[in-house]
PDB file of C-alpha atoms in Angstrom:
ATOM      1  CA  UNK A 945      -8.229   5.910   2.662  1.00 81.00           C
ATOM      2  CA  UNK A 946      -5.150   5.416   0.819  1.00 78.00           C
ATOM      3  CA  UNK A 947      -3.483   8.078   3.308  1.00 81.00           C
ATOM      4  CA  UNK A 948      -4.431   6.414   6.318  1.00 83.00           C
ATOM      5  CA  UNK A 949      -2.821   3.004   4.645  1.00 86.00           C
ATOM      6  CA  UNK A 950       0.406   4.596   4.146  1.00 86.00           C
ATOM      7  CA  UNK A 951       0.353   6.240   7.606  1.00 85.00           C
ATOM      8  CA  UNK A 952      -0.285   2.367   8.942  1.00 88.00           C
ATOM      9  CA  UNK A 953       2.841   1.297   7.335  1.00 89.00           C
ATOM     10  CA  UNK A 954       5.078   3.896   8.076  1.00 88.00           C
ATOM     11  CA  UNK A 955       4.248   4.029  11.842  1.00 87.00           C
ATOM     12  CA  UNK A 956       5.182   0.179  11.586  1.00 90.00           C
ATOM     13  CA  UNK A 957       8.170   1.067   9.626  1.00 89.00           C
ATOM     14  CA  UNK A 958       9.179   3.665  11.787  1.00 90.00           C
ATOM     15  CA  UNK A 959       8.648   2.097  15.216  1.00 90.00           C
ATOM     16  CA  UNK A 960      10.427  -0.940  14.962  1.00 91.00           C
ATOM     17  CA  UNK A 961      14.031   0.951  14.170  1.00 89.00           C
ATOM     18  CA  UNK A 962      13.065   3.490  16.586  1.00 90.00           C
ATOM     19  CA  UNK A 963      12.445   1.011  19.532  1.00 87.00           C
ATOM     20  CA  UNK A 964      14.670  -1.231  18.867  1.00 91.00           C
ATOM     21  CA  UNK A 965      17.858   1.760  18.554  1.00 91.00           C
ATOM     22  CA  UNK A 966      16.436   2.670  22.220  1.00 89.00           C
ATOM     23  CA  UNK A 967      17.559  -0.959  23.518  1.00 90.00           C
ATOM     24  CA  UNK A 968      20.269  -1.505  21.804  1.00 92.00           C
ATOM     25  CA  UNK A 969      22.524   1.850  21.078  1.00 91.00           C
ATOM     26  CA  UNK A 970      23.476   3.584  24.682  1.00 92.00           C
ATOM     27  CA  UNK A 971      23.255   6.966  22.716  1.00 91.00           C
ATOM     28  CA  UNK A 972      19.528   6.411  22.072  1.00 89.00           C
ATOM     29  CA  UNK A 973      19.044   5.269  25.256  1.00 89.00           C
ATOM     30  CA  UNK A 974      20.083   7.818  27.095  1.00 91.00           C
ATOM     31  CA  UNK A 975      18.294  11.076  25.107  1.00 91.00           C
ATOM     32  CA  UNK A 976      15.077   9.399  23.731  1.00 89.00           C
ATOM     33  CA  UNK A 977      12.290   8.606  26.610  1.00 93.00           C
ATOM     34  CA  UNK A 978       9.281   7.696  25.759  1.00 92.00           C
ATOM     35  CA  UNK A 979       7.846  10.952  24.260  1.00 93.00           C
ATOM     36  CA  UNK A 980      10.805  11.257  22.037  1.00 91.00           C
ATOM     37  CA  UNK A 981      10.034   8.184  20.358  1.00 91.00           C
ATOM     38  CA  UNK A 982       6.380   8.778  20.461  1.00 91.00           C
ATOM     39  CA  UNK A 983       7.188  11.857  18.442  1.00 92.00           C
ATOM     40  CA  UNK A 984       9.398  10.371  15.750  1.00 91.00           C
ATOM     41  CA  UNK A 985       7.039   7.619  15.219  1.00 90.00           C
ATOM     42  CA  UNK A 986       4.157  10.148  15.129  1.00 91.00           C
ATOM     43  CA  UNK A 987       5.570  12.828  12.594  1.00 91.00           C
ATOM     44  CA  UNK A 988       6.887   9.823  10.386  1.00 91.00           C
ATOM     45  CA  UNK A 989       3.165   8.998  10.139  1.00 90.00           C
ATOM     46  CA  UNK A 990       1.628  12.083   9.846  1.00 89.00           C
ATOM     47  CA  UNK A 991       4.367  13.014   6.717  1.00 90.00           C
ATOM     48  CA  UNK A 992       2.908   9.766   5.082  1.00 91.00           C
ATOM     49  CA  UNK A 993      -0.788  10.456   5.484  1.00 90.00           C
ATOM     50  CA  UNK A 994      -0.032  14.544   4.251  1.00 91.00           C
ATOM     51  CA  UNK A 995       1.922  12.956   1.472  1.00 91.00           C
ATOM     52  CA  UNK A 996      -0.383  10.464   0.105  1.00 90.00           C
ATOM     53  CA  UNK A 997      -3.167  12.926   0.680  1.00 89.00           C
ATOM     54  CA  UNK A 998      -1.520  15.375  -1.309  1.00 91.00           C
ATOM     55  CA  UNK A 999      -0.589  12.886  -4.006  1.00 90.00           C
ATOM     56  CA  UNK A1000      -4.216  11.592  -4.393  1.00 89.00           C
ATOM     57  CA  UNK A1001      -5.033  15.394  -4.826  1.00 88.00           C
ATOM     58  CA  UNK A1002      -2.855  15.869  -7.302  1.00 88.00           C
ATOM     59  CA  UNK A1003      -3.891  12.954  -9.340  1.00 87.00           C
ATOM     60  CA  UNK A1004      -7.629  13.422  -9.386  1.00 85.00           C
ATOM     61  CA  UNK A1005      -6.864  17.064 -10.580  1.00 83.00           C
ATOM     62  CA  UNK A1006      -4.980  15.699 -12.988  1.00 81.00           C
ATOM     63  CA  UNK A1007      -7.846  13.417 -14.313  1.00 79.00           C
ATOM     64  CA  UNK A1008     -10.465  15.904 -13.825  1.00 75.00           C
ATOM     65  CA  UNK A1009      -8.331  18.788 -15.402  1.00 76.00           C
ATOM     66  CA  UNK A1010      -9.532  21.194 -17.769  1.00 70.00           C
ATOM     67  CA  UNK A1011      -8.664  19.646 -21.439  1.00 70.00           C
ATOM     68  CA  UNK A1012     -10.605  16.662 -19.948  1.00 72.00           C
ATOM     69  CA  UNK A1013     -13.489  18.475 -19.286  1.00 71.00           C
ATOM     70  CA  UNK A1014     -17.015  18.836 -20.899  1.00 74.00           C
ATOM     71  CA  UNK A1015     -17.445  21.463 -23.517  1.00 75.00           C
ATOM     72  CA  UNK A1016     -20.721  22.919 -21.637  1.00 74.00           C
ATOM     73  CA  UNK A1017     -17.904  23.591 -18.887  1.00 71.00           C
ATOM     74  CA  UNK A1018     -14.959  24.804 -21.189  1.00 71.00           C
ATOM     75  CA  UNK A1019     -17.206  27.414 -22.089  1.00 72.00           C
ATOM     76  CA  UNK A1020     -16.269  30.330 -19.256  1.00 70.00           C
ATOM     77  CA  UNK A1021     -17.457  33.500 -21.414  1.00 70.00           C
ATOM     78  CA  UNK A1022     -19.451  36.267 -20.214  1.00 65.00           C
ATOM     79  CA  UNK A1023     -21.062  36.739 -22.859  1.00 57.00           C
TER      80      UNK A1023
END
């Protein structure tokens, strides 16, 4: 949830630089058509969602580590 949240906000935050470079800086204009700026926009929000995915991950790994564990599951012997 959290990663589709951050992918929200950075399509917003990417889009409205992106569109508004195309109408106002000739450069831009002239090599980004409309599937050029669908792609920026697009990869900015997929790097958010992977990002915050991978953060979340990381955290509840964290909090569910080993030295926080149970001792009935510390206990890996064969024995």
């Amino acid at each position: 949830m959290a990663g589709a949240k951050a992918a929200a906000v950075a399509t917003v935050a990417a889009a409205v630089p992106t569109l508004a470079s195309v109408r106002m800086l000739p450069w831009a204009k002239a090599h980004l058509n409309p599937t050029g700026q669908a792609l920026i926009i697009s990869t900015v929000a997929g790097m958010a969602y992977f990002i915050v995915a991978d953060k979340t991950i990381l955290s509840m790994a964290r909090k569910h580590s080993y030295e926080t564990a149970p001792e009935h599951l510390k206990n890996t012997s064969f024995h």
